[in-house]
């Protein structure tokens, strides 16, 4: 791909497909990951063009023709973000929490940048995308869950003791986006949350 582009920039998706031998699944992943954003059209338009382009290539090589140009609607912000997360494990269209801005407006949550102003033991609500989850061995043998969430301003460390796990472990392990309610814990400059409740933001 790079050698072809050095000779001449790609001016369309069709031009790319004519000059680069590529399998359809890989092409679709490149489209969804934003590699063709510099060309005219939305990702949704490019995806709809794929069938027509491959049909034309098959026809050129003696295969069957088919397909027509379909009109598409641009992907929603939510669709873009989830596709990027599925393919790349990161997003560049927007911070994922923007998807939940309407739901989060109704919640008096504290962002990571303001947690240091909260008092020890104060009950707060925080929300973020789950970036780390681990359950290291403990002397007691009881499972303790350690989470790190990321919101628009930074990272939030969360500890979930067994008392909160019976009701909320399923969402904690399965959800990508979490709302946590719990008490502020301070150790010097470090601030974390001891979770009392946890909810999957996508179910709210």
PDB file of C-alpha atoms in Angstrom:
ATOM      1  CA  UNK A   1       0.000   0.000   0.000  1.00  0.00           C
ATOM      2  CA  UNK A   2       2.757   2.448   0.958  1.00  0.00           C
ATOM      3  CA  UNK A   3       4.770   1.792  -2.200  1.00  0.00           C
ATOM      4  CA  UNK A   4       1.700   2.379  -4.376  1.00  0.00           C
ATOM      5  CA  UNK A   5       0.877   5.587  -2.502  1.00  0.00           C
ATOM      6  CA  UNK A   6       4.439   6.881  -2.864  1.00  0.00           C
ATOM      7  CA  UNK A   7       4.108   6.615  -6.633  1.00  0.00           C
ATOM      8  CA  UNK A   8       0.735   8.375  -6.690  1.00  0.00           C
ATOM      9  CA  UNK A   9      -1.820   9.209  -4.019  1.00  0.00           C
ATOM     10  CA  UNK A  10      -5.089   7.315  -4.082  1.00  0.00           C
ATOM     11  CA  UNK A  11      -7.866   9.605  -5.282  1.00  0.00           C
ATOM     12  CA  UNK A  12     -10.834   7.310  -4.582  1.00  0.00           C
ATOM     13  CA  UNK A  13     -11.768   3.972  -3.083  1.00  0.00           C
ATOM     14  CA  UNK A  14     -12.105   2.582  -6.599  1.00  0.00           C
ATOM     15  CA  UNK A  15      -8.582   3.758  -7.431  1.00  0.00           C
ATOM     16  CA  UNK A  16      -7.256   2.041  -4.308  1.00  0.00           C
ATOM     17  CA  UNK A  17      -8.948  -1.272  -5.180  1.00  0.00           C
ATOM     18  CA  UNK A  18      -7.669  -1.193  -8.752  1.00  0.00           C
ATOM     19  CA  UNK A  19      -4.076  -0.606  -7.669  1.00  0.00           C
ATOM     20  CA  UNK A  20      -3.857  -2.717  -4.508  1.00  0.00           C
ATOM     21  CA  UNK A  21      -4.644  -6.423  -4.258  1.00  0.00           C
ATOM     22  CA  UNK A  22      -6.625  -6.732  -1.058  1.00  0.00           C
ATOM     23  CA  UNK A  23      -9.192  -9.105   0.411  1.00  0.00           C
ATOM     24  CA  UNK A  24     -12.629  -7.739   1.108  1.00  0.00           C
ATOM     25  CA  UNK A  25     -12.649  -8.246   4.936  1.00  0.00           C
ATOM     26  CA  UNK A  26      -9.366  -6.352   5.263  1.00  0.00           C
ATOM     27  CA  UNK A  27     -10.644  -3.539   3.042  1.00  0.00           C
ATOM     28  CA  UNK A  28     -13.785  -3.203   5.163  1.00  0.00           C
ATOM     29  CA  UNK A  29     -11.696  -3.059   8.342  1.00  0.00           C
ATOM     30  CA  UNK A  30      -9.511  -0.340   6.821  1.00  0.00           C
ATOM     31  CA  UNK A  31     -12.636   1.654   5.963  1.00  0.00           C
ATOM     32  CA  UNK A  32     -14.100   1.281   9.456  1.00  0.00           C
ATOM     33  CA  UNK A  33     -10.817   2.281  11.078  1.00  0.00           C
ATOM     34  CA  UNK A  34     -10.843   5.583   9.184  1.00  0.00           C
ATOM     35  CA  UNK A  35      -8.088   4.936   6.643  1.00  0.00           C
ATOM     36  CA  UNK A  36     -10.182   6.444   3.836  1.00  0.00           C
ATOM     37  CA  UNK A  37     -11.420   9.505   5.721  1.00  0.00           C
ATOM     38  CA  UNK A  38      -9.351  11.785   3.479  1.00  0.00           C
ATOM     39  CA  UNK A  39     -11.408  10.703   0.454  1.00  0.00           C
ATOM     40  CA  UNK A  40     -14.855  12.023  -0.356  1.00  0.00           C
ATOM     41  CA  UNK A  41     -17.712  10.343   1.464  1.00  0.00           C
ATOM     42  CA  UNK A  42     -18.500   8.881   4.861  1.00  0.00           C
ATOM     43  CA  UNK A  43     -17.417   5.425   6.016  1.00  0.00           C
ATOM     44  CA  UNK A  44     -20.966   4.239   5.365  1.00  0.00           C
ATOM     45  CA  UNK A  45     -20.698   5.373   1.726  1.00  0.00           C
ATOM     46  CA  UNK A  46     -17.382   3.596   1.275  1.00  0.00           C
ATOM     47  CA  UNK A  47     -18.762   0.368   2.741  1.00  0.00           C
ATOM     48  CA  UNK A  48     -21.679   0.423   0.334  1.00  0.00           C
ATOM     49  CA  UNK A  49     -19.283   0.935  -2.570  1.00  0.00           C
ATOM     50  CA  UNK A  50     -17.311  -2.192  -1.691  1.00  0.00           C
ATOM     51  CA  UNK A  51     -19.868  -4.635  -3.134  1.00  0.00           C
ATOM     52  CA  UNK A  52     -20.106  -2.708  -6.390  1.00  0.00           C
ATOM     53  CA  UNK A  53     -16.326  -2.411  -6.726  1.00  0.00           C
ATOM     54  CA  UNK A  54     -15.726  -6.102  -6.091  1.00  0.00           C
ATOM     55  CA  UNK A  55     -18.530  -7.002  -8.516  1.00  0.00           C
ATOM     56  CA  UNK A  56     -16.841  -4.888 -11.184  1.00  0.00           C
ATOM     57  CA  UNK A  57     -13.497  -6.525 -10.492  1.00  0.00           C
ATOM     58  CA  UNK A  58     -15.103  -9.974 -10.764  1.00  0.00           C
ATOM     59  CA  UNK A  59     -16.721  -8.996 -14.053  1.00  0.00           C
ATOM     60  CA  UNK A  60     -13.363  -7.839 -15.385  1.00  0.00           C
ATOM     61  CA  UNK A  61     -11.909 -11.218 -14.492  1.00  0.00           C
ATOM     62  CA  UNK A  62     -14.783 -13.201 -15.972  1.00  0.00           C
ATOM     63  CA  UNK A  63     -16.926 -13.443 -12.866  1.00  0.00           C
ATOM     64  CA  UNK A  64     -20.525 -12.450 -12.420  1.00  0.00           C
ATOM     65  CA  UNK A  65     -21.513  -8.820 -12.261  1.00  0.00           C
ATOM     66  CA  UNK A  66     -24.030  -7.270  -9.969  1.00  0.00           C
ATOM     67  CA  UNK A  67     -24.691  -4.664  -7.380  1.00  0.00           C
ATOM     68  CA  UNK A  68     -25.843  -1.121  -7.677  1.00  0.00           C
ATOM     69  CA  UNK A  69     -24.887   2.117  -5.975  1.00  0.00           C
ATOM     70  CA  UNK A  70     -26.985   2.522  -2.864  1.00  0.00           C
ATOM     71  CA  UNK A  71     -27.593   5.697  -0.935  1.00  0.00           C
ATOM     72  CA  UNK A  72     -26.416   5.660   2.652  1.00  0.00           C
ATOM     73  CA  UNK A  73     -26.801   7.695   5.774  1.00  0.00           C
ATOM     74  CA  UNK A  74     -23.650   8.748   7.648  1.00  0.00           C
ATOM     75  CA  UNK A  75     -22.817   6.623  10.672  1.00  0.00           C
ATOM     76  CA  UNK A  76     -24.024   8.032  13.950  1.00  0.00           C
ATOM     77  CA  UNK A  77     -21.384   9.055  16.477  1.00  0.00           C
ATOM     78  CA  UNK A  78     -22.358   6.009  18.541  1.00  0.00           C
ATOM     79  CA  UNK A  79     -21.908   3.656  15.582  1.00  0.00           C
ATOM     80  CA  UNK A  80     -18.516   5.169  14.707  1.00  0.00           C
ATOM     81  CA  UNK A  81     -17.227   4.915  18.267  1.00  0.00           C
ATOM     82  CA  UNK A  82     -18.351   1.307  18.766  1.00  0.00           C
ATOM     83  CA  UNK A  83     -16.913   0.216  15.418  1.00  0.00           C
ATOM     84  CA  UNK A  84     -13.584   1.857  16.241  1.00  0.00           C
ATOM     85  CA  UNK A  85     -13.524   0.190  19.650  1.00  0.00           C
ATOM     86  CA  UNK A  86     -14.333  -3.221  18.159  1.00  0.00           C
ATOM     87  CA  UNK A  87     -11.629  -2.933  15.508  1.00  0.00           C
ATOM     88  CA  UNK A  88      -8.912  -0.921  17.213  1.00  0.00           C
ATOM     89  CA  UNK A  89      -9.612  -0.997  20.964  1.00  0.00           C
ATOM     90  CA  UNK A  90      -9.451   2.802  20.833  1.00  0.00           C
ATOM     91  CA  UNK A  91     -11.483   5.660  19.401  1.00  0.00           C
ATOM     92  CA  UNK A  92     -10.553   8.789  17.505  1.00  0.00           C
ATOM     93  CA  UNK A  93     -13.988  10.127  16.477  1.00  0.00           C
ATOM     94  CA  UNK A  94     -14.863  11.232  20.010  1.00  0.00           C
ATOM     95  CA  UNK A  95     -14.419  10.327  23.654  1.00  0.00           C
ATOM     96  CA  UNK A  96     -16.812   7.389  24.157  1.00  0.00           C
ATOM     97  CA  UNK A  97     -18.592   9.044  27.095  1.00  0.00           C
ATOM     98  CA  UNK A  98     -20.043  11.657  24.727  1.00  0.00           C
ATOM     99  CA  UNK A  99     -22.402   8.924  23.568  1.00  0.00           C
ATOM    100  CA  UNK A 100     -23.977   8.963  27.023  1.00  0.00           C
ATOM    101  CA  UNK A 101     -24.052  12.738  27.501  1.00  0.00           C
ATOM    102  CA  UNK A 102     -27.858  12.876  27.796  1.00  0.00           C
ATOM    103  CA  UNK A 103     -27.980  10.178  30.479  1.00  0.00           C
ATOM    104  CA  UNK A 104     -24.991  11.634  32.323  1.00  0.00           C
ATOM    105  CA  UNK A 105     -26.541  15.107  32.424  1.00  0.00           C
ATOM    106  CA  UNK A 106     -29.204  13.685  34.730  1.00  0.00           C
ATOM    107  CA  UNK A 107     -26.588  12.295  37.113  1.00  0.00           C
ATOM    108  CA  UNK A 108     -24.581  14.419  39.514  1.00  0.00           C
ATOM    109  CA  UNK A 109     -21.341  12.689  38.675  1.00  0.00           C
ATOM    110  CA  UNK A 110     -17.862  13.849  39.550  1.00  0.00           C
ATOM    111  CA  UNK A 111     -15.215  13.888  36.830  1.00  0.00           C
ATOM    112  CA  UNK A 112     -11.738  12.580  37.565  1.00  0.00           C
ATOM    113  CA  UNK A 113     -10.207  16.043  37.580  1.00  0.00           C
ATOM    114  CA  UNK A 114     -12.385  17.073  40.536  1.00  0.00           C
ATOM    115  CA  UNK A 115     -12.085  13.967  42.714  1.00  0.00           C
ATOM    116  CA  UNK A 116      -9.226  15.453  44.732  1.00  0.00           C
ATOM    117  CA  UNK A 117     -11.592  18.171  45.992  1.00  0.00           C
ATOM    118  CA  UNK A 118     -13.955  15.608  47.520  1.00  0.00           C
ATOM    119  CA  UNK A 119     -13.772  14.750  51.228  1.00  0.00           C
ATOM    120  CA  UNK A 120     -12.599  11.374  52.519  1.00  0.00           C
ATOM    121  CA  UNK A 121     -15.593   9.035  52.658  1.00  0.00           C
ATOM    122  CA  UNK A 122     -17.852  11.314  50.615  1.00  0.00           C
ATOM    123  CA  UNK A 123     -20.280   9.368  48.417  1.00  0.00           C
ATOM    124  CA  UNK A 124     -19.877  10.256  44.745  1.00  0.00           C
ATOM    125  CA  UNK A 125     -20.820   8.958  41.311  1.00  0.00           C
ATOM    126  CA  UNK A 126     -18.213   8.535  38.584  1.00  0.00           C
ATOM    127  CA  UNK A 127     -18.474   7.202  35.044  1.00  0.00           C
ATOM    128  CA  UNK A 128     -16.025   6.020  32.448  1.00  0.00           C
ATOM    129  CA  UNK A 129     -14.878   3.436  29.977  1.00  0.00           C
ATOM    130  CA  UNK A 130     -13.276   0.411  31.617  1.00  0.00           C
ATOM    131  CA  UNK A 131      -9.598   0.287  30.695  1.00  0.00           C
ATOM    132  CA  UNK A 132      -8.198  -2.081  33.347  1.00  0.00           C
ATOM    133  CA  UNK A 133      -9.746  -4.846  35.451  1.00  0.00           C
ATOM    134  CA  UNK A 134      -7.811  -7.297  37.578  1.00  0.00           C
ATOM    135  CA  UNK A 135      -8.447  -9.581  40.548  1.00  0.00           C
ATOM    136  CA  UNK A 136      -5.118 -10.354  42.236  1.00  0.00           C
ATOM    137  CA  UNK A 137      -4.893 -13.082  44.884  1.00  0.00           C
ATOM    138  CA  UNK A 138      -5.645 -11.969  48.448  1.00  0.00           C
ATOM    139  CA  UNK A 139      -4.596 -13.455  51.791  1.00  0.00           C
ATOM    140  CA  UNK A 140      -8.217 -14.002  52.775  1.00  0.00           C
ATOM    141  CA  UNK A 141      -8.974 -15.809  49.538  1.00  0.00           C
ATOM    142  CA  UNK A 142     -11.874 -13.430  48.878  1.00  0.00           C
ATOM    143  CA  UNK A 143     -12.045 -11.816  45.473  1.00  0.00           C
ATOM    144  CA  UNK A 144     -11.342  -8.087  45.336  1.00  0.00           C
ATOM    145  CA  UNK A 145     -11.853  -6.348  41.986  1.00  0.00           C
ATOM    146  CA  UNK A 146      -9.607  -3.457  41.011  1.00  0.00           C
ATOM    147  CA  UNK A 147     -10.820  -1.270  38.146  1.00  0.00           C
ATOM    148  CA  UNK A 148      -9.498   1.710  36.285  1.00  0.00           C
ATOM    149  CA  UNK A 149     -12.020   3.841  34.411  1.00  0.00           C
ATOM    150  CA  UNK A 150     -11.255   6.637  31.982  1.00  0.00           C
ATOM    151  CA  UNK A 151     -13.479   9.695  31.669  1.00  0.00           C
ATOM    152  CA  UNK A 152     -13.011  12.917  29.678  1.00  0.00           C
ATOM    153  CA  UNK A 153     -10.454  14.290  32.145  1.00  0.00           C
ATOM    154  CA  UNK A 154      -8.368  11.299  33.195  1.00  0.00           C
ATOM    155  CA  UNK A 155      -8.304   8.005  35.086  1.00  0.00           C
ATOM    156  CA  UNK A 156     -10.314   6.839  38.102  1.00  0.00           C
ATOM    157  CA  UNK A 157      -9.223   3.925  40.282  1.00  0.00           C
ATOM    158  CA  UNK A 158     -12.027   1.847  41.784  1.00  0.00           C
ATOM    159  CA  UNK A 159     -11.955  -0.998  44.308  1.00  0.00           C
ATOM    160  CA  UNK A 160     -14.881  -3.410  44.589  1.00  0.00           C
ATOM    161  CA  UNK A 161     -14.976  -5.542  47.738  1.00  0.00           C
ATOM    162  CA  UNK A 162     -17.033  -8.770  48.012  1.00  0.00           C
ATOM    163  CA  UNK A 163     -19.943  -6.976  49.715  1.00  0.00           C
ATOM    164  CA  UNK A 164     -20.725  -5.113  46.479  1.00  0.00           C
ATOM    165  CA  UNK A 165     -20.020  -7.948  44.087  1.00  0.00           C
ATOM    166  CA  UNK A 166     -23.089 -10.091  44.639  1.00  0.00           C
ATOM    167  CA  UNK A 167     -25.376  -7.566  42.942  1.00  0.00           C
ATOM    168  CA  UNK A 168     -22.959  -5.825  40.597  1.00  0.00           C
ATOM    169  CA  UNK A 169     -20.204  -8.255  39.520  1.00  0.00           C
ATOM    170  CA  UNK A 170     -21.957  -9.152  36.244  1.00  0.00           C
ATOM    171  CA  UNK A 171     -22.020  -5.554  35.007  1.00  0.00           C
ATOM    172  CA  UNK A 172     -18.508  -4.906  36.305  1.00  0.00           C
ATOM    173  CA  UNK A 173     -17.059  -7.805  34.324  1.00  0.00           C
ATOM    174  CA  UNK A 174     -19.189  -7.536  31.181  1.00  0.00           C
ATOM    175  CA  UNK A 175     -19.775  -3.815  30.614  1.00  0.00           C
ATOM    176  CA  UNK A 176     -17.366  -1.550  28.739  1.00  0.00           C
ATOM    177  CA  UNK A 177     -18.911   1.621  30.162  1.00  0.00           C
ATOM    178  CA  UNK A 178     -19.629   1.854  33.881  1.00  0.00           C
ATOM    179  CA  UNK A 179     -21.293   4.179  36.336  1.00  0.00           C
ATOM    180  CA  UNK A 180     -19.882   3.666  39.834  1.00  0.00           C
ATOM    181  CA  UNK A 181     -21.301   4.970  43.094  1.00  0.00           C
ATOM    182  CA  UNK A 182     -19.106   4.774  46.164  1.00  0.00           C
ATOM    183  CA  UNK A 183     -16.995   6.470  48.793  1.00  0.00           C
ATOM    184  CA  UNK A 184     -13.887   8.550  48.218  1.00  0.00           C
ATOM    185  CA  UNK A 185     -10.680   7.088  49.619  1.00  0.00           C
ATOM    186  CA  UNK A 186      -7.473   9.116  49.891  1.00  0.00           C
ATOM    187  CA  UNK A 187      -3.889   7.961  50.368  1.00  0.00           C
ATOM    188  CA  UNK A 188      -1.716  11.060  50.187  1.00  0.00           C
ATOM    189  CA  UNK A 189      -2.210  12.578  46.727  1.00  0.00           C
ATOM    190  CA  UNK A 190      -3.853   9.400  45.388  1.00  0.00           C
ATOM    191  CA  UNK A 191      -7.650   9.300  45.249  1.00  0.00           C
ATOM    192  CA  UNK A 192      -9.769   6.228  44.560  1.00  0.00           C
ATOM    193  CA  UNK A 193     -13.357   5.047  44.930  1.00  0.00           C
ATOM    194  CA  UNK A 194     -14.600   2.181  47.091  1.00  0.00           C
ATOM    195  CA  UNK A 195     -17.583   0.985  45.065  1.00  0.00           C
ATOM    196  CA  UNK A 196     -20.987   0.401  46.622  1.00  0.00           C
ATOM    197  CA  UNK A 197     -22.886   0.112  43.326  1.00  0.00           C
ATOM    198  CA  UNK A 198     -22.017  -0.367  39.661  1.00  0.00           C
ATOM    199  CA  UNK A 199     -24.169  -0.041  36.541  1.00  0.00           C
ATOM    200  CA  UNK A 200     -23.725  -0.673  32.826  1.00  0.00           C
ATOM    201  CA  UNK A 201     -24.135   2.737  31.176  1.00  0.00           C
ATOM    202  CA  UNK A 202     -25.495   1.149  27.997  1.00  0.00           C
ATOM    203  CA  UNK A 203     -28.485  -0.200  29.947  1.00  0.00           C
ATOM    204  CA  UNK A 204     -29.402   3.134  31.487  1.00  0.00           C
TER     205      UNK A 204
END
